[in-house]
Each structure stands twice: as structure tokens, then as C-alpha cells.
Amino acid sequence: MEKLSDKDLTSILINLMYVKLLLAYPRIMIMIAGNASWILSIYVTLIMLLIFFVLTKAYNFSRPILETAGKSFGKAFKLIIGVITVLMLMLSLTSIARIYPETVKIILLQRTPFELIIFLFVLTAVIGAYIGIEAIGRITSLFLPIAGAVMIFCLILLFPYMKISNLTPILGKGVKSILVDGLTSISSFSDIIVIFILNLESKNQKKIIKCGYKSIIVIGIIMTLILLSYSLIFPANISENFLLPVYQLTRIIQIGDFFGRFEAFFEFVWSISVLLYFSIYIYTISIVWKESFGMKYHKPLIFPLMILIMMFVMQSDSYTEMNAHYMWYSIALISVSVLIPLITGIAGKIRIKEGNDNIENN
């Protein structure tokens, strides 16, 4: 079975969460907290670090989550955990799968049929899933520095457009919007569940936990910088009007008279990140399905699962309609991504304790 190195695991986790920052979450967080969305970003990052700390105390990273479930309470418990995890992963993937083709059609390929965009997108993701998680991890490790450099360069070029006065009112829509309503934004970190699923090269728990913390902190910093820059540039009464805040930031950049479309770099980073995201998710879903039902191989599952997911995508609401169900979507992602590792980890510890007690009694 393929195994991920610590470096590749960190890169995969960062890319999974980074895609949500490029497409969905900045606008949602701005709608929740207004121009105080950057404060909300810091808040949810700190909460996610606390949640991950609790998970690391409950879960033993010596084996993947389904193996832990099976050894704890047998095949039935393993199947339940597996099915719930697959549904959660599909829910997370379906949302991005709907947003990406729509935005590609709106921004890049206005005259291209939506179905053709979906087909090319699916074909590329399936090929990526077939080549395996090790190859995807290495590609992601090589690509992330490029994405990071483009983002830093973009933020530097945005400095002349920033105004401190645009941050007022400093608490945006109020304390309640940040501390209570903003809790749903923790779902931007829901992809952390992948760390409990994939087979890892290292069995050193401290190294694996370090990968999780590093990815959460990096994404928290990126999220805060994006939202702070956006809030500094667009006043509170305007900032909620744009569908893709990150894309809107890149559009205002002008580099002299010879280069007026910096968003081309964003479109490149955006597309590669999303394709890696899909390949990782399809691979992960096929692995969970295989382990849940005791199958021998996962590759024959990749194409049928992708077809199933795209059927859901084609039947689902448009991006703007999906925003209306954001709260329930976020609660579902947060609940599963936290409770599944927590319950499985506690079950594993109970089983180990019972085994030790039986040995002592004998």
C-alpha cells in the first residue's frame, strides 16, 4: 500500500484547505462578519488548533482510522465509520465540484458548454487519482511553493490600494457575528480528517501531529492575510458584493502598461490546486470505500465513484443557491470531521484498556 511522507502529507493538507480559500470561504466569512472577517479568521484558527489538540489526545496515529475502527469493535463498527466518512467526503467534494466549473465558465470559458468543462475536469481528476497518492503528494509539494510565491507577490502589489479606514467598523457586524455566527467557518478546516485516513510512512506520532498543526497554522495565516487585504481595499458596503474575493483582488492589480491581467497567474494556481484537490479526494474516497467493504483493490472504484459524485454535482444547486444552505453544510462537515476521529480514537483506547485488564486478570 502507498504511504505518504511527512512533507507530502503537510503539502496535501495545506492544498486541500487552500482550495476552499480560493473559491468559497472568504465571501462567506465576509457575509458573516463584514470587514471584521480577518478577526473571524484568527478566531476560528485558534478554535481549530484547540480541537486538533483534543483529537491528538484521543486518537492514536499508529494506524489509519478504519483499521483502528475494525480492531476496536469489529467489521460492523468499521463499516459504519467508513460509510459516514465517505458521505462526508462526498459532501465536501460536491460543493467544490459545483463551484469550480461554474467559475471557470463565468471567468474563462463563457462560450464553452458547462458539460464539456465538467468532462475535462473529471477526466483529469480520475487520471490523477489513478497515478496514486505518493505521486500526487510529490506534485503537491513541488507546486505549493509556486502557489505561495504568486500569493505573496500578489499581496505586495496590493499595498498601494489598501486604506486603514476601510477596516471600520473594526468589529464588522458585531461581536455576536464573530463569536457565534462565525463558528460555522471552522468547516474551512474540515479537510484535516484526511490525516486520519491516509496510510502514512512515519509511525512517529509527534511528526504526524506536527504536520496537522503546521497545516492549520499555515492556512490560518493565509486566510487572515487574504481577508485582511480584502477588507483594507474594499469598504464594508462594497466588500460583500463580489462572488470570488480572491479573484477580485487579483483583477485590480496593474503592472505598468504592458501587463494588465495579473489574474492570469491566479487562474493558473487556482486550476492546478483544484485538480490536485479532486485527485486527492477521489483517491481518498476510493480507499475508504475499499477498506469499509473489505475489497482488495481501490483503482477499479475510482471511475464509478467519480461518475456517482458528478451525478450529485449535476443535480445539486448552483453556487449561489448552495450558499443558502451553508450553515447546515458547515455543521455537517464540522461534526463528522471532528466526531469520527474522536469516537474512533476513544473506542480504540477503550479496547486497548479492556485487553490490558483481561491480561492482568488472567
CSV table of C-alpha atoms in Angstrom, one decimal:
chain,number,residue,atom,x,y,z
A,1,MET,CA,0.0,0.0,0.0
A,2,GLU,CA,1.2,3.5,-0.8
A,3,LYS,CA,2.5,5.6,2.1
A,4,LEU,CA,2.9,9.4,2.4
A,5,SER,CA,6.0,11.1,3.8
A,6,ASP,CA,5.6,13.9,6.4
A,7,LYS,CA,6.4,16.6,3.9
A,8,ASP,CA,3.9,15.3,1.3
A,9,LEU,CA,1.2,14.9,3.9
A,10,THR,CA,1.6,18.5,5.1
A,11,SER,CA,1.5,19.7,1.4
A,12,ILE,CA,-1.7,17.7,0.7
A,13,LEU,CA,-3.4,19.1,3.8
A,14,ILE,CA,-2.5,22.7,3.0
A,15,ASN,CA,-3.6,22.3,-0.6
A,16,LEU,CA,-7.0,20.8,0.4
A,17,MET,CA,-7.8,23.7,2.7
A,18,TYR,CA,-6.2,26.3,0.4
A,19,VAL,CA,-8.7,25.5,-2.4
A,20,LYS,CA,-11.6,26.4,-0.1
A,21,LEU,CA,-9.9,29.8,0.5
A,22,LEU,CA,-9.6,30.4,-3.3
A,23,LEU,CA,-13.2,29.6,-4.0
A,24,ALA,CA,-15.8,29.6,-1.2
A,25,TYR,CA,-14.9,30.7,2.3
A,26,PRO,CA,-13.7,34.3,2.0
A,27,ARG,CA,-17.0,35.6,0.7
A,28,ILE,CA,-19.0,33.6,3.2
A,29,MET,CA,-16.9,34.9,6.1
A,30,ILE,CA,-17.2,38.4,4.8
A,31,MET,CA,-21.0,38.0,4.7
A,32,ILE,CA,-20.9,36.7,8.3
A,33,ALA,CA,-18.6,39.3,9.9
A,34,GLY,CA,-18.2,42.1,7.3
A,35,ASN,CA,-14.8,43.7,7.3
A,36,ALA,CA,-14.0,42.1,10.6
A,37,SER,CA,-13.7,38.8,8.7
A,38,TRP,CA,-9.9,38.8,9.3
A,39,ILE,CA,-10.6,38.8,13.1
A,40,LEU,CA,-13.0,35.9,12.5
A,41,SER,CA,-10.2,34.1,10.6
A,42,ILE,CA,-7.9,34.3,13.6
A,43,TYR,CA,-10.7,33.2,15.9
A,44,VAL,CA,-11.6,30.1,14.0
A,45,THR,CA,-8.0,29.2,13.5
A,46,LEU,CA,-7.4,29.2,17.3
A,47,ILE,CA,-10.5,27.1,17.9
A,48,MET,CA,-9.4,24.6,15.3
A,49,LEU,CA,-6.0,24.3,16.9
A,50,LEU,CA,-7.8,23.6,20.2
A,51,ILE,CA,-10.0,21.0,18.5
A,52,PHE,CA,-7.0,19.3,16.9
A,53,PHE,CA,-5.2,19.3,20.3
A,54,VAL,CA,-8.2,17.4,21.8
A,55,LEU,CA,-8.2,14.9,18.8
A,56,THR,CA,-4.5,14.2,19.2
A,57,LYS,CA,-5.1,13.2,22.8
A,58,ALA,CA,-7.9,10.9,21.9
A,59,TYR,CA,-6.5,9.3,18.7
A,60,ASN,CA,-3.6,7.0,18.2
A,61,PHE,CA,-1.9,7.7,14.9
A,62,SER,CA,-0.1,4.4,14.7
A,63,ARG,CA,-2.7,3.2,12.1
A,64,PRO,CA,-5.4,4.7,9.8
A,65,ILE,CA,-8.9,5.4,11.1
A,66,LEU,CA,-10.7,2.4,9.5
A,67,GLU,CA,-8.1,0.0,10.7
A,68,THR,CA,-8.5,1.4,14.2
A,69,ALA,CA,-12.3,1.1,13.9
A,70,GLY,CA,-12.0,-2.6,12.8
A,71,LYS,CA,-9.7,-3.6,15.6
A,72,SER,CA,-11.8,-1.8,18.2
A,73,PHE,CA,-15.3,-3.1,17.7
A,74,GLY,CA,-15.2,-5.3,14.6
A,75,LYS,CA,-16.4,-5.1,11.0
A,76,ALA,CA,-19.8,-3.6,11.7
A,77,PHE,CA,-18.3,-0.6,13.5
A,78,LYS,CA,-15.7,-0.2,10.7
A,79,LEU,CA,-18.5,-0.2,8.1
A,80,ILE,CA,-20.5,2.4,9.9
A,81,ILE,CA,-17.4,4.7,10.3
A,82,GLY,CA,-16.5,4.1,6.7
A,83,VAL,CA,-19.9,4.9,5.2
A,84,ILE,CA,-20.3,8.1,7.3
A,85,THR,CA,-16.7,9.2,6.2
A,86,VAL,CA,-17.5,8.5,2.6
A,87,LEU,CA,-20.7,10.6,2.8
A,88,MET,CA,-18.8,13.4,4.5
A,89,LEU,CA,-16.0,13.4,1.8
A,90,MET,CA,-18.5,13.3,-1.0
A,91,LEU,CA,-20.4,16.3,0.6
A,92,SER,CA,-17.2,18.3,0.8
A,93,LEU,CA,-16.1,17.4,-2.7
A,94,THR,CA,-19.5,18.0,-4.3
A,95,SER,CA,-19.6,21.6,-3.1
A,96,ILE,CA,-16.2,22.5,-4.7
A,97,ALA,CA,-17.1,20.4,-7.8
A,98,ARG,CA,-20.1,22.7,-8.3
A,99,ILE,CA,-18.3,25.9,-7.7
A,100,TYR,CA,-15.2,25.3,-9.9
A,101,PRO,CA,-16.8,24.6,-13.3
A,102,GLU,CA,-19.3,27.5,-12.8
A,103,THR,CA,-16.5,30.0,-12.1
A,104,VAL,CA,-14.4,28.6,-15.0
A,105,LYS,CA,-17.3,29.2,-17.3
A,106,ILE,CA,-18.0,32.7,-15.9
A,107,ILE,CA,-14.4,33.9,-15.9
A,108,LEU,CA,-12.5,31.9,-18.6
A,109,LEU,CA,-14.7,29.9,-20.9
A,110,GLN,CA,-18.0,31.8,-21.4
A,111,ARG,CA,-18.8,30.1,-24.7
A,112,THR,CA,-17.8,26.6,-23.6
A,113,PRO,CA,-20.7,24.2,-22.7
A,114,PHE,CA,-20.8,23.5,-18.9
A,115,GLU,CA,-20.9,19.7,-19.6
A,116,LEU,CA,-17.6,19.9,-21.5
A,117,ILE,CA,-15.9,21.7,-18.7
A,118,ILE,CA,-17.2,19.0,-16.3
A,119,PHE,CA,-16.0,16.2,-18.5
A,120,LEU,CA,-12.4,17.6,-18.9
A,121,PHE,CA,-12.3,18.3,-15.2
A,122,VAL,CA,-13.5,14.7,-14.3
A,123,LEU,CA,-11.0,13.1,-16.8
A,124,THR,CA,-8.0,15.0,-15.3
A,125,ALA,CA,-9.0,14.2,-11.7
A,126,VAL,CA,-9.5,10.5,-12.5
A,127,ILE,CA,-6.1,10.3,-14.1
A,128,GLY,CA,-4.6,12.0,-11.0
A,129,ALA,CA,-6.3,9.5,-8.7
A,130,TYR,CA,-5.0,6.6,-10.8
A,131,ILE,CA,-1.4,7.6,-10.5
A,132,GLY,CA,-1.6,7.3,-6.7
A,133,ILE,CA,-1.3,9.4,-3.6
A,134,GLU,CA,2.5,9.2,-3.5
A,135,ALA,CA,2.8,10.9,-6.9
A,136,ILE,CA,0.1,13.4,-6.0
A,137,GLY,CA,1.9,14.2,-2.8
A,138,ARG,CA,5.2,14.9,-4.6
A,139,ILE,CA,3.5,17.0,-7.2
A,140,THR,CA,1.7,19.0,-4.5
A,141,SER,CA,5.0,19.5,-2.6
A,142,LEU,CA,6.6,20.9,-5.8
A,143,PHE,CA,3.6,23.1,-6.7
A,144,LEU,CA,2.8,24.7,-3.3
A,145,PRO,CA,6.0,26.9,-3.3
A,146,ILE,CA,4.9,28.3,-6.7
A,147,ALA,CA,1.4,29.0,-5.3
A,148,GLY,CA,2.9,30.6,-2.2
A,149,ALA,CA,5.2,32.9,-4.3
A,150,VAL,CA,2.3,34.0,-6.5
A,151,MET,CA,0.2,34.8,-3.4
A,152,ILE,CA,3.0,36.8,-1.7
A,153,PHE,CA,3.7,38.7,-4.9
A,154,CYS,CA,0.0,39.5,-5.3
A,155,LEU,CA,-0.2,40.8,-1.7
A,156,ILE,CA,2.8,43.0,-2.2
A,157,LEU,CA,1.3,44.5,-5.4
A,158,LEU,CA,-1.9,45.2,-3.5
A,159,PHE,CA,-0.3,47.5,-0.9
A,160,PRO,CA,-0.9,50.8,-2.8
A,161,TYR,CA,-4.7,50.0,-2.9
A,162,MET,CA,-5.1,49.5,0.9
A,163,LYS,CA,-6.7,52.0,3.3
A,164,ILE,CA,-6.8,51.6,7.0
A,165,SER,CA,-10.1,53.5,7.1
A,166,ASN,CA,-11.8,50.6,5.2
A,167,LEU,CA,-11.4,48.4,8.3
A,168,THR,CA,-14.1,50.3,10.2
A,169,PRO,CA,-16.2,49.4,12.0
A,170,ILE,CA,-13.5,47.3,13.5
A,171,LEU,CA,-15.8,44.6,14.8
A,172,GLY,CA,-17.7,44.5,11.5
A,173,LYS,CA,-21.3,43.3,12.1
A,174,GLY,CA,-20.8,42.9,15.8
A,175,VAL,CA,-19.2,40.6,18.4
A,176,LYS,CA,-22.0,38.0,18.1
A,177,SER,CA,-21.4,37.7,14.3
A,178,ILE,CA,-17.7,36.8,15.1
A,179,LEU,CA,-18.0,34.7,18.2
A,180,VAL,CA,-21.3,32.8,17.5
A,181,ASP,CA,-22.3,33.0,13.8
A,182,GLY,CA,-18.7,32.7,12.7
A,183,LEU,CA,-18.3,29.3,14.3
A,184,THR,CA,-19.6,27.7,11.2
A,185,SER,CA,-16.4,28.8,9.4
A,186,ILE,CA,-14.5,26.2,11.3
A,187,SER,CA,-15.6,23.9,8.4
A,188,SER,CA,-12.9,25.5,6.3
A,189,PHE,CA,-10.5,23.2,8.2
A,190,SER,CA,-12.7,20.1,7.8
A,191,ASP,CA,-10.2,18.5,5.4
A,192,ILE,CA,-8.0,17.8,8.4
A,193,ILE,CA,-9.8,14.5,8.5
A,194,VAL,CA,-7.6,13.2,5.7
A,195,ILE,CA,-4.7,13.0,8.2
A,196,PHE,CA,-6.6,10.2,10.0
A,197,ILE,CA,-7.5,8.3,6.8
A,198,LEU,CA,-4.3,8.0,4.6
A,199,ASN,CA,-1.6,5.5,5.2
A,200,LEU,CA,1.5,7.3,6.4
A,201,GLU,CA,5.1,6.4,6.1
A,202,SER,CA,6.1,7.6,9.5
A,203,LYS,CA,4.7,5.9,12.6
A,204,ASN,CA,6.1,8.7,14.8
A,205,GLN,CA,3.0,10.3,16.3
A,206,LYS,CA,4.8,13.5,17.1
A,207,LYS,CA,5.8,14.0,13.5
A,208,ILE,CA,2.3,13.3,12.2
A,209,ILE,CA,0.7,15.7,14.8
A,210,LYS,CA,3.3,18.3,13.8
A,211,CYS,CA,2.0,18.0,10.2
A,212,GLY,CA,-1.5,18.7,11.3
A,213,TYR,CA,-0.6,21.7,13.4
A,214,LYS,CA,1.6,23.1,10.7
A,215,SER,CA,-1.1,22.9,8.0
A,216,ILE,CA,-3.7,24.5,10.3
A,217,ILE,CA,-1.4,27.4,11.2
A,218,VAL,CA,-0.3,28.0,7.6
A,219,ILE,CA,-3.9,28.0,6.3
A,220,GLY,CA,-4.9,30.3,9.2
A,221,ILE,CA,-2.2,32.8,8.3
A,222,ILE,CA,-3.1,32.7,4.6
A,223,MET,CA,-6.8,33.1,5.4
A,224,THR,CA,-6.1,36.1,7.6
A,225,LEU,CA,-3.8,37.8,5.1
A,226,ILE,CA,-6.4,37.3,2.3
A,227,LEU,CA,-9.3,38.6,4.3
A,228,LEU,CA,-7.3,41.5,5.8
A,229,SER,CA,-6.1,42.6,2.4
A,230,TYR,CA,-9.6,42.4,1.0
A,231,SER,CA,-11.0,44.4,3.9
A,232,LEU,CA,-8.3,47.0,3.6
A,233,ILE,CA,-9.1,47.5,-0.1
A,234,PHE,CA,-12.9,47.3,-0.3
A,235,PRO,CA,-15.2,49.3,2.1
A,236,ALA,CA,-17.8,47.5,4.2
A,237,ASN,CA,-20.7,48.4,1.9
A,238,ILE,CA,-18.9,47.0,-1.2
A,239,SER,CA,-17.0,44.0,0.1
A,240,GLU,CA,-20.0,41.7,0.2
A,241,ASN,CA,-20.9,42.2,-3.5
A,242,PHE,CA,-18.2,40.1,-5.1
A,243,LEU,CA,-18.6,36.4,-5.7
A,244,LEU,CA,-14.9,35.5,-5.6
A,245,PRO,CA,-13.0,37.9,-3.3
A,246,VAL,CA,-9.6,36.4,-4.1
A,247,TYR,CA,-10.2,36.7,-7.8
A,248,GLN,CA,-11.4,40.2,-7.4
A,249,LEU,CA,-8.2,41.2,-5.6
A,250,THR,CA,-6.1,39.9,-8.5
A,251,ARG,CA,-8.2,41.9,-11.0
A,252,ILE,CA,-7.3,45.3,-9.6
A,253,ILE,CA,-3.6,44.8,-9.9
A,254,GLN,CA,-1.9,46.7,-12.8
A,255,ILE,CA,1.8,46.2,-13.6
A,256,GLY,CA,2.7,49.1,-15.9
A,257,ASP,CA,1.2,49.4,-19.3
A,258,PHE,CA,2.5,46.1,-20.6
A,259,PHE,CA,0.9,43.7,-18.1
A,260,GLY,CA,-2.6,44.4,-17.0
A,261,ARG,CA,-4.0,40.9,-16.3
A,262,PHE,CA,-2.4,39.6,-13.1
A,263,GLU,CA,-5.4,37.4,-12.6
A,264,ALA,CA,-4.0,35.0,-15.2
A,265,PHE,CA,-1.5,33.9,-12.5
A,266,PHE,CA,-4.4,33.3,-10.1
A,267,GLU,CA,-6.3,31.3,-12.7
A,268,PHE,CA,-3.2,29.1,-13.2
A,269,VAL,CA,-2.7,28.5,-9.4
A,270,TRP,CA,-6.4,28.1,-8.9
A,271,SER,CA,-6.8,25.4,-11.6
A,272,ILE,CA,-3.8,23.3,-10.6
A,273,SER,CA,-4.8,23.4,-6.9
A,274,VAL,CA,-8.4,22.4,-7.6
A,275,LEU,CA,-7.3,19.5,-9.9
A,276,LEU,CA,-4.9,18.2,-7.2
A,277,TYR,CA,-7.8,18.7,-4.6
A,278,PHE,CA,-10.1,16.5,-6.7
A,279,SER,CA,-7.4,13.8,-7.3
A,280,ILE,CA,-6.7,13.6,-3.6
A,281,TYR,CA,-10.3,13.4,-2.7
A,282,ILE,CA,-11.2,10.7,-5.3
A,283,TYR,CA,-8.2,8.6,-4.2
A,284,THR,CA,-9.2,9.0,-0.5
A,285,ILE,CA,-12.9,8.1,-1.1
A,286,SER,CA,-11.9,5.0,-3.1
A,287,ILE,CA,-9.5,3.9,-0.2
A,288,VAL,CA,-12.2,4.4,2.4
A,289,TRP,CA,-14.8,2.5,0.3
A,290,LYS,CA,-12.3,-0.3,-0.3
A,291,GLU,CA,-11.4,-0.7,3.4
A,292,SER,CA,-15.0,-0.3,4.6
A,293,PHE,CA,-16.3,-3.2,2.4
A,294,GLY,CA,-13.2,-5.4,2.6
A,295,MET,CA,-12.3,-5.1,-1.1
A,296,LYS,CA,-8.8,-6.0,-2.4
A,297,TYR,CA,-8.2,-3.1,-4.8
A,298,HIS,CA,-9.2,0.5,-4.9
A,299,LYS,CA,-8.4,1.6,-8.5
A,300,PRO,CA,-11.5,-0.1,-10.1
A,301,LEU,CA,-13.6,2.0,-7.8
A,302,ILE,CA,-12.2,5.4,-8.9
A,303,PHE,CA,-14.1,5.9,-12.1
A,304,PRO,CA,-17.5,4.6,-10.9
A,305,LEU,CA,-17.2,6.8,-7.7
A,306,MET,CA,-16.3,9.8,-9.8
A,307,ILE,CA,-19.4,9.2,-12.0
A,308,LEU,CA,-21.5,8.9,-8.9
A,309,ILE,CA,-20.1,12.2,-7.5
A,310,MET,CA,-20.7,14.1,-10.7
A,311,MET,CA,-24.3,12.9,-10.8
A,312,PHE,CA,-24.8,14.6,-7.5
A,313,VAL,CA,-23.0,17.7,-8.8
A,314,MET,CA,-25.2,17.9,-11.8
A,315,GLN,CA,-28.3,17.6,-9.7
A,316,SER,CA,-27.2,20.0,-6.9
A,317,ASP,CA,-28.0,23.7,-6.7
A,318,SER,CA,-25.9,26.4,-8.3
A,319,TYR,CA,-23.2,28.0,-6.2
A,320,THR,CA,-25.4,31.0,-5.2
A,321,GLU,CA,-28.2,28.6,-4.1
A,322,MET,CA,-25.8,26.4,-2.2
A,323,ASN,CA,-24.8,29.5,-0.1
A,324,ALA,CA,-28.4,29.5,1.3
A,325,HIS,CA,-27.7,26.1,2.9
A,326,TYR,CA,-24.2,27.0,4.1
A,327,MET,CA,-25.0,26.7,7.8
A,328,TRP,CA,-26.3,23.1,7.6
A,329,TYR,CA,-23.5,22.2,5.2
A,330,SER,CA,-20.8,23.5,7.6
A,331,ILE,CA,-22.4,21.9,10.7
A,332,ALA,CA,-22.3,18.5,8.9
A,333,LEU,CA,-18.7,18.9,7.8
A,334,ILE,CA,-17.5,20.1,11.3
A,335,SER,CA,-19.5,17.3,13.1
A,336,VAL,CA,-18.2,14.4,11.0
A,337,SER,CA,-14.6,15.7,10.7
A,338,VAL,CA,-14.3,16.0,14.5
A,339,LEU,CA,-16.6,13.3,15.9
A,340,ILE,CA,-15.4,10.4,13.6
A,341,PRO,CA,-11.7,10.6,14.7
A,342,LEU,CA,-12.8,11.4,18.3
A,343,ILE,CA,-15.2,8.4,18.6
A,344,THR,CA,-12.8,6.1,16.8
A,345,GLY,CA,-9.9,7.1,18.9
A,346,ILE,CA,-11.8,6.7,22.2
A,347,ALA,CA,-13.1,3.3,21.0
A,348,GLY,CA,-9.5,2.2,20.3
A,349,LYS,CA,-8.3,3.3,23.7
A,350,ILE,CA,-11.3,1.5,25.4
A,351,ARG,CA,-10.4,-1.7,23.5
A,352,ILE,CA,-6.8,-1.5,24.5
A,353,LYS,CA,-7.7,-0.8,28.1
A,354,GLU,CA,-10.1,-3.8,28.1
A,355,GLY,CA,-7.3,-6.0,26.6
A,356,ASN,CA,-4.9,-4.9,29.3
A,357,ASP,CA,-7.4,-5.5,32.0
A,358,ASN,CA,-8.0,-9.1,30.7
A,359,ILE,CA,-4.3,-9.8,30.6
A,360,GLU,CA,-4.0,-8.6,34.2
A,361,ASN,CA,-7.0,-10.7,35.4
A,362,ASN,CA,-5.6,-13.8,33.7
